[in-house]
XYZ file of C-alpha atoms in Angstrom:
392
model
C 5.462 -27.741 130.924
C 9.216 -27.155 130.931
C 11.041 -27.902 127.589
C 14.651 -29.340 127.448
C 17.094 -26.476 126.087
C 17.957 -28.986 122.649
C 14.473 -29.114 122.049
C 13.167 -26.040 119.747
C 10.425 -24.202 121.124
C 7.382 -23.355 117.790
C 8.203 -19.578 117.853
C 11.876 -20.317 117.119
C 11.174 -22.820 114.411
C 9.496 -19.889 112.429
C 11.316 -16.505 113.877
C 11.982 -14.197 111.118
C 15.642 -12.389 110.548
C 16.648 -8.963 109.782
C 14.873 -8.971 106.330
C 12.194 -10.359 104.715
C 12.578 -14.118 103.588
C 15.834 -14.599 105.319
C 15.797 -17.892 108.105
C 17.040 -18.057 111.176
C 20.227 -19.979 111.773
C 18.778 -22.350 113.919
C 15.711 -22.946 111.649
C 15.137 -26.853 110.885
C 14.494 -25.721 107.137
C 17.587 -26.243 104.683
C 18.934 -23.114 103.404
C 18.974 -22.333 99.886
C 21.410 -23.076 97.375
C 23.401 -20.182 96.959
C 23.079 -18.015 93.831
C 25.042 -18.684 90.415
C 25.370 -16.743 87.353
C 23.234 -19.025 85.282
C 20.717 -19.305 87.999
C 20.454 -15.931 88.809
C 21.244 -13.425 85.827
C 20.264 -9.734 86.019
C 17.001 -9.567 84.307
C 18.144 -7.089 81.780
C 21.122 -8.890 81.112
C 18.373 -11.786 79.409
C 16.342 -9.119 77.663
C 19.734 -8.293 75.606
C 20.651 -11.850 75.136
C 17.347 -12.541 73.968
C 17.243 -9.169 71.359
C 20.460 -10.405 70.350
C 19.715 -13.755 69.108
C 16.912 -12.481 67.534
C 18.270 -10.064 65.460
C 21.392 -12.684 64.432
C 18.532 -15.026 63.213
C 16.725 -11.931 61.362
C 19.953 -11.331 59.900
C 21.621 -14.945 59.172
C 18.143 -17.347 58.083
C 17.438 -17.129 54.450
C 14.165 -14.446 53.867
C 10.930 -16.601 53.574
C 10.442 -17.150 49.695
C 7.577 -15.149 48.200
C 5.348 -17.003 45.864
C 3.968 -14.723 42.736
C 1.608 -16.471 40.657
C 1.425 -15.628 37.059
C -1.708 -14.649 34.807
C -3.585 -17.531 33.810
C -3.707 -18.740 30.247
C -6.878 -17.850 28.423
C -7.613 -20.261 25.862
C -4.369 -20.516 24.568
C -3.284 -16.938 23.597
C -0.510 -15.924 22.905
C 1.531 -12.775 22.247
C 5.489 -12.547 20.807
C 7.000 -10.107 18.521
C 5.686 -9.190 14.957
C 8.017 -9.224 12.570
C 8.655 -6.231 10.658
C 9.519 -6.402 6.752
C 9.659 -2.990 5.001
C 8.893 -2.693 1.345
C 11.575 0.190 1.035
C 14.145 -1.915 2.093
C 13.447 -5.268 2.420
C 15.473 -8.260 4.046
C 15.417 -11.748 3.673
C 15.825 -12.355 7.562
C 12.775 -10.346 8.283
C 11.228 -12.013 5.029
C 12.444 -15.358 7.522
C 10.705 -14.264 10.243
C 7.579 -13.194 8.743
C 6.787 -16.881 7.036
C 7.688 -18.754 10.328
C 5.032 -17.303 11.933
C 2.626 -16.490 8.969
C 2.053 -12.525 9.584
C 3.918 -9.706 9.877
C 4.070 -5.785 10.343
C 4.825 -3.891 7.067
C 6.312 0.174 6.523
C 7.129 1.454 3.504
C 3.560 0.429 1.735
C 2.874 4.565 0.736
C -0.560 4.599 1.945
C -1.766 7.931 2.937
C -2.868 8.092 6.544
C -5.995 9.644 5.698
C -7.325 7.467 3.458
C -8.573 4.507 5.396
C -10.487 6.420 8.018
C -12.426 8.003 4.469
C -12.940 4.277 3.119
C -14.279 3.474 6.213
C -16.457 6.488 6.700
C -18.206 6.073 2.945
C -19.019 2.139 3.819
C -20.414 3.155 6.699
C -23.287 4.756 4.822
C -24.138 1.614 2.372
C -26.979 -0.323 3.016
C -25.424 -4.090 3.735
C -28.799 -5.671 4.575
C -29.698 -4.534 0.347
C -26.461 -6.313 -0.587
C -26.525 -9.661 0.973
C -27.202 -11.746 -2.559
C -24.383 -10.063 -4.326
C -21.871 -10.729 -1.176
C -22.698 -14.222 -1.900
C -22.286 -13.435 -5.730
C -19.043 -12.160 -5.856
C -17.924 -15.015 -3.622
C -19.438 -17.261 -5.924
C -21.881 -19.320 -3.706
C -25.725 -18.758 -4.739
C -28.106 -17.853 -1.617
C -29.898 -21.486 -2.120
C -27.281 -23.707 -2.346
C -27.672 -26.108 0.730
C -29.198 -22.956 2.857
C -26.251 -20.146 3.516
C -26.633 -18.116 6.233
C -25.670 -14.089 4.090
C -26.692 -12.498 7.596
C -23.415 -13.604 8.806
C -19.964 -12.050 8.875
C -18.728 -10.479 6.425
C -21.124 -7.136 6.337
C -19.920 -6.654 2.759
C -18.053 -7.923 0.119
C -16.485 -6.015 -2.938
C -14.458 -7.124 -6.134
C -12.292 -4.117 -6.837
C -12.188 -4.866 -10.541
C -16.229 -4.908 -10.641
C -18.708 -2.116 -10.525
C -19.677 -2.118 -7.036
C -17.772 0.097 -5.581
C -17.788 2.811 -9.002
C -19.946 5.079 -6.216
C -17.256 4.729 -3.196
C -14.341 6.920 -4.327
C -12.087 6.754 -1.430
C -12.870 3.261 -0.674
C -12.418 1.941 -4.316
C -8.588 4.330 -3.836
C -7.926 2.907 -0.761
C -8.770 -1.020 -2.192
C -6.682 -0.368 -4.920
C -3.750 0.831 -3.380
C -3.640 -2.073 -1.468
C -3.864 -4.122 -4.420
C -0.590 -2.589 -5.218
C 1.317 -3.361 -2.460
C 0.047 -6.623 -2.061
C 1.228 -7.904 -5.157
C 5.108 -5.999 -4.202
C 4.482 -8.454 -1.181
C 3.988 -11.214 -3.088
C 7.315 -10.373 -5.132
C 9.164 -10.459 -2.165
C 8.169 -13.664 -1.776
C 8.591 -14.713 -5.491
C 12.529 -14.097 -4.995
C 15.585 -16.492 -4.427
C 16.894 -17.086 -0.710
C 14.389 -19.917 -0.255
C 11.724 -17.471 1.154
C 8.284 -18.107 -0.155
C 7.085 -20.002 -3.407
C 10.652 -19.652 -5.622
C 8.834 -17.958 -8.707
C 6.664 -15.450 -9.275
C 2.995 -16.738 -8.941
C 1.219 -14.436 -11.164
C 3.543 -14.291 -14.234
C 2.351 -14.011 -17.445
C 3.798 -17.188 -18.194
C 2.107 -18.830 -15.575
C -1.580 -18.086 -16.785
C -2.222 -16.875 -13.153
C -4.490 -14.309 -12.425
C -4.856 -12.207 -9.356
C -8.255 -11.179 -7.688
C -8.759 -8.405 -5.347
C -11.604 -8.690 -2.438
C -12.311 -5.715 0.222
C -13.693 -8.006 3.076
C -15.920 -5.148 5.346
C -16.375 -7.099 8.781
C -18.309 -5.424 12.030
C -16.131 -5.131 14.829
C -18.393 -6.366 17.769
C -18.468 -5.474 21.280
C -17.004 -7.448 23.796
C -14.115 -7.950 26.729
C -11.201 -6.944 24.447
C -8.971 -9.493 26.127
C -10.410 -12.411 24.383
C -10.168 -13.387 20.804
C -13.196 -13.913 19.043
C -15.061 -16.626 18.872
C -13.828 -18.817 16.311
C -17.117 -20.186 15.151
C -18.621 -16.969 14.658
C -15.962 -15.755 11.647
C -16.457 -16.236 8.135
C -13.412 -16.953 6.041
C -12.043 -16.928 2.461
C -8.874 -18.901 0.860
C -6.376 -16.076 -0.213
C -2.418 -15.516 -0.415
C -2.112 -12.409 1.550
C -4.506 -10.205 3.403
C -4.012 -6.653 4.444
C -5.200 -5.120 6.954
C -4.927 -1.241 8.572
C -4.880 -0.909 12.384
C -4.227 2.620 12.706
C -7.825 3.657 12.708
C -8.555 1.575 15.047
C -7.248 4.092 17.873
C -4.632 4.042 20.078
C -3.421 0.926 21.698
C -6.035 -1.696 20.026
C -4.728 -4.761 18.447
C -6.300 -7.531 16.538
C -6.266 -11.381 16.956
C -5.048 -13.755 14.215
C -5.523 -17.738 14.478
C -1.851 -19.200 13.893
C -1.186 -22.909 11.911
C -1.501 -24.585 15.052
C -5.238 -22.821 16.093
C -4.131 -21.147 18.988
C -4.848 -17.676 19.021
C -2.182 -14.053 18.815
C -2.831 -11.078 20.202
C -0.725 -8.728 17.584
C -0.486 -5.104 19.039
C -0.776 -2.213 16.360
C 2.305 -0.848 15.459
C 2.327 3.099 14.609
C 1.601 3.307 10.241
C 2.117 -0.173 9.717
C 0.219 -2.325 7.918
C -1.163 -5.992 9.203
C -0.308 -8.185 7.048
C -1.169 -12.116 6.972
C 0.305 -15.003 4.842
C -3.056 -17.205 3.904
C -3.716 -21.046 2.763
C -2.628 -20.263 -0.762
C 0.390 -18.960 -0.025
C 1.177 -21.897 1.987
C 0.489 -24.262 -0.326
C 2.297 -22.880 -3.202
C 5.317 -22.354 -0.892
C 4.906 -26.145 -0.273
C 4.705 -25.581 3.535
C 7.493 -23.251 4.281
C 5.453 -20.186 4.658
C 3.183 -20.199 7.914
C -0.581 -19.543 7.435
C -2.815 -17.477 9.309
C -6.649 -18.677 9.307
C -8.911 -16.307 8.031
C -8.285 -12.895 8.476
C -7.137 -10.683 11.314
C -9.853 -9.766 13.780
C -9.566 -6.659 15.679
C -10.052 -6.229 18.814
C -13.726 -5.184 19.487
C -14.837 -1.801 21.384
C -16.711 -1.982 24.542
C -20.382 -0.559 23.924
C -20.328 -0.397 19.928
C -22.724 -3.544 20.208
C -24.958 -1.108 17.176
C -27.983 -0.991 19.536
C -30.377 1.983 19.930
C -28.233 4.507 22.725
C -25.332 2.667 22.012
C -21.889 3.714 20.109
C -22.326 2.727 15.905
C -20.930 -0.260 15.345
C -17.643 -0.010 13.866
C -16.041 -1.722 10.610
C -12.882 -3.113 10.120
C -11.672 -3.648 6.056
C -9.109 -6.296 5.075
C -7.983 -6.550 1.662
C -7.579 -9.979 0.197
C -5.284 -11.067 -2.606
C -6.771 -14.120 -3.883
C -7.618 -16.146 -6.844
C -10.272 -16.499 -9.296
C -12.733 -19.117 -8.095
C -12.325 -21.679 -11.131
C -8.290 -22.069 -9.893
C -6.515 -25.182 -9.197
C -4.049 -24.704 -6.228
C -0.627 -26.830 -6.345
C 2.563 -26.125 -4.553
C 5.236 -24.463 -6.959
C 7.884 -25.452 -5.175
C 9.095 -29.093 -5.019
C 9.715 -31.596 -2.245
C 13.263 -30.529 -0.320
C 13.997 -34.021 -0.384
C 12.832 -34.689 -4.135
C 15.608 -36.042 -6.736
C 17.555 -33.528 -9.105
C 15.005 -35.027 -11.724
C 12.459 -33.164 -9.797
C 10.709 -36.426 -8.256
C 8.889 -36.975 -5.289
C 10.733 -38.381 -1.934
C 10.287 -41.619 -1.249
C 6.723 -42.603 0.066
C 7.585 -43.308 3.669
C 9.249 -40.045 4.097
C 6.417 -38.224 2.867
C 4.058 -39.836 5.449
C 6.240 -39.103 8.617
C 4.392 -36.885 10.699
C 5.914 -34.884 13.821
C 4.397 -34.711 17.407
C 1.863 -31.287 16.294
C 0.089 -33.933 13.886
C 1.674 -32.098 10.504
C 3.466 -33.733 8.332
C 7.140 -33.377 7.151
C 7.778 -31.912 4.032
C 4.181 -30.369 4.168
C 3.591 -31.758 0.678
C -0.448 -31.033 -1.052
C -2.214 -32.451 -3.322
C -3.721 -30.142 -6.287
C -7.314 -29.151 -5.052
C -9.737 -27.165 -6.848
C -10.237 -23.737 -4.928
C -13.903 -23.769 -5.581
C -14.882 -26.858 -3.548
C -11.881 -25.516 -1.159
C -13.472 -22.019 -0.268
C -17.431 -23.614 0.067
C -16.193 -25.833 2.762
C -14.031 -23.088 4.259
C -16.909 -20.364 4.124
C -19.287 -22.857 5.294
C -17.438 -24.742 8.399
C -16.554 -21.223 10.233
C -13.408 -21.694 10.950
C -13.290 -25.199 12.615
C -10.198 -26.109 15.076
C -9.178 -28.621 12.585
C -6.261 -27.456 10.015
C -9.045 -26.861 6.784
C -5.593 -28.040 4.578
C -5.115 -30.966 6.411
C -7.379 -33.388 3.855
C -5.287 -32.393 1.127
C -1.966 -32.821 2.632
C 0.249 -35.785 1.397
């Protein structure tokens, strides 16, 4: 068959030019657009581009915020700054600081550095299970009345102006040195300024009389970390309690339970004494001294749990300057909103009470100390404010 000239024969419709993928002129295919720069760009030419407007947004967007989550709370603790008061030179700001937050770091006190590490070594060696009725004896509860547990804190109780410690030389030293600069502490808190009660509490014209306790607690084993347990701790009205943290090696610290029941962590500071404002003091100072409840717990050692293979159990002694158990306990200070005749503010200003639950002015009622310590000693420390039924 013969084919007209303007007809295409099938070879030419697919004949191939000089190079591969190039069409014939007289191919019935369209050609191709022809190439433009945004069409066809050099292939490294768009790998720079691209590099380039990563690194401007590397460089320009904000960095990616980094979320740090802090330590979680552990029932409450806390830990701030101890106040430092020294009795060589003391200050009435540091006196300030001290009764806002009801304890306090003391220098100056004179007691050799010796001394308590020999106190503690002679109690060591007494026999606590043998003294158990006279604890409750010189604390002036009797081992029947309405069942007391004596196999609970404290290990042993002494009256420094009794015979029981006659046999403990160092001990009986050490108690009585501490008698001595707990009543200078209680002086500095006797003085003008508006610091403390506004008069001596244990003038002679007052009829007051101090008493000295050496409370010997066992310093249990545990996750130093957490405070004790509050349940577990005995306590004792007093005015001031003293405590020594250097023996306790290096870096330890001991708990105290604030006015509002939440726990402090109170690091040791190097010869400084622990100090800690009690109920009393509060009371007499008509609520502007800060209490601490009960006394200052140190922080217990890992393995001294007292078991057979274990570490001895170590003891911690706080000193206690208290009163006589037959005391009444009234503020000495007056209302700051009473009258220059010295009476009380009016009655609905007395029963305001602020968002914490206390009540302004922090007014008490006289209470006998007696009835005051049973219920103390007994209840163990309950989360409840033990002042707050004899509060105005």
């Amino acid at each position: 068959m013969a084919y007209s000239p303007s007809t295409p024969s099938p070879g030419a419709a697919f004949a191939v030019g000089s190079f591969p993928g190039a069409i014939s002129e007289d191919s019935v295919f369209p050609r191709p657009p022809p190439p433009t720069p945004k069409g066809h760009m050099p292939l490294p030419f768009i790998a720079d581009a691209e590099l380039n407007a990563l690194f401007d947004r590397m460089v320009l967007s904000p960095p990616v915020p980094v979320l740090r989550l802090g330590a979680p709370s552990r029932l409450n603790i806390r830990s701030s700054a101890t106040p430092l008061v020294s009795l060589d030179s003391p200050d009435l700001a540091s006196l300030r600081a001290a009764g806002d937050v009801g304890y306090f770091h003391l220098v100056g006190h004179g007691i050799p550095p010796q001394l308590p590490s020999s106190a503690l070594a002679e109690l060591s060696r007494v026999d606590a299970s043998a003294m158990r009725a006279s604890i409750l004896s010189t604390l002036g509860f009797s081992a029947e009345n309405q069942g007391v547990d004596a196999g609970v804190e404290p290990v042993m109780v002494f009256d420094v102006d009794e015979l029981g410690m006659d046999a403990l030389s160092a001990a009986l030293e050490y108690a009585r040195l501490m008698r001595e600069v707990g009543m200078q502490v209680v002086g500095l808190f006797s003085g003008s300024g508006g610091v403390g009660f506004g008069e001596n509490p244990f003038a002679e014209e007052g009829g007051r009389k101090a008493r000295c306790l050496v409370w010997v607690s066992k310093v249990g084993s545990g996750e130093p970390a957490v405070p004790p347990a509050a349940g577990d701790a005995k306590a004792y009205p007093y005015v001031l309690g003293l405590h020594c943290e250097w023996e306790q090696g290096a870096g330890a610290s001991s708990w105290v339970m604030d006015d509002s029941g939440e726990w402090r962590a109170v690091g040791a500071s190097e010869g400084a004494l622990l100090v800690t404002i009690g109920d009393i003091a509060q009371v007499w100072s008509n609520g502007k001294l800060k209490k601490v409840r009960g006394m200052a717990r140190p922080t217990p050692a890992p393995g001294s749990d007292g078991e057979e293979g274990g570490e001895p159990a170590r003891l911690s002694i706080t000193v206690l300057i208290t009163l006589p158990l037959d005391s009444v306990v009234s503020p000495l200070l007056p209302l700051s909103g009473a009258g220059e005749d010295g009476g009380d503010v009016e009655k609905e200003e007395k029963e305001e009470v602020s968002e914490d639950g206390d009540e302004d002015g922090g007014s008490f009622r006289p209470f006998s100390l007696e009835s005051y310590a049973w219920g103390l000693y007994h209840d163990q420390l309950e989360s409840k404010d033990p002042l707050a039924p004899y509060r105005i």
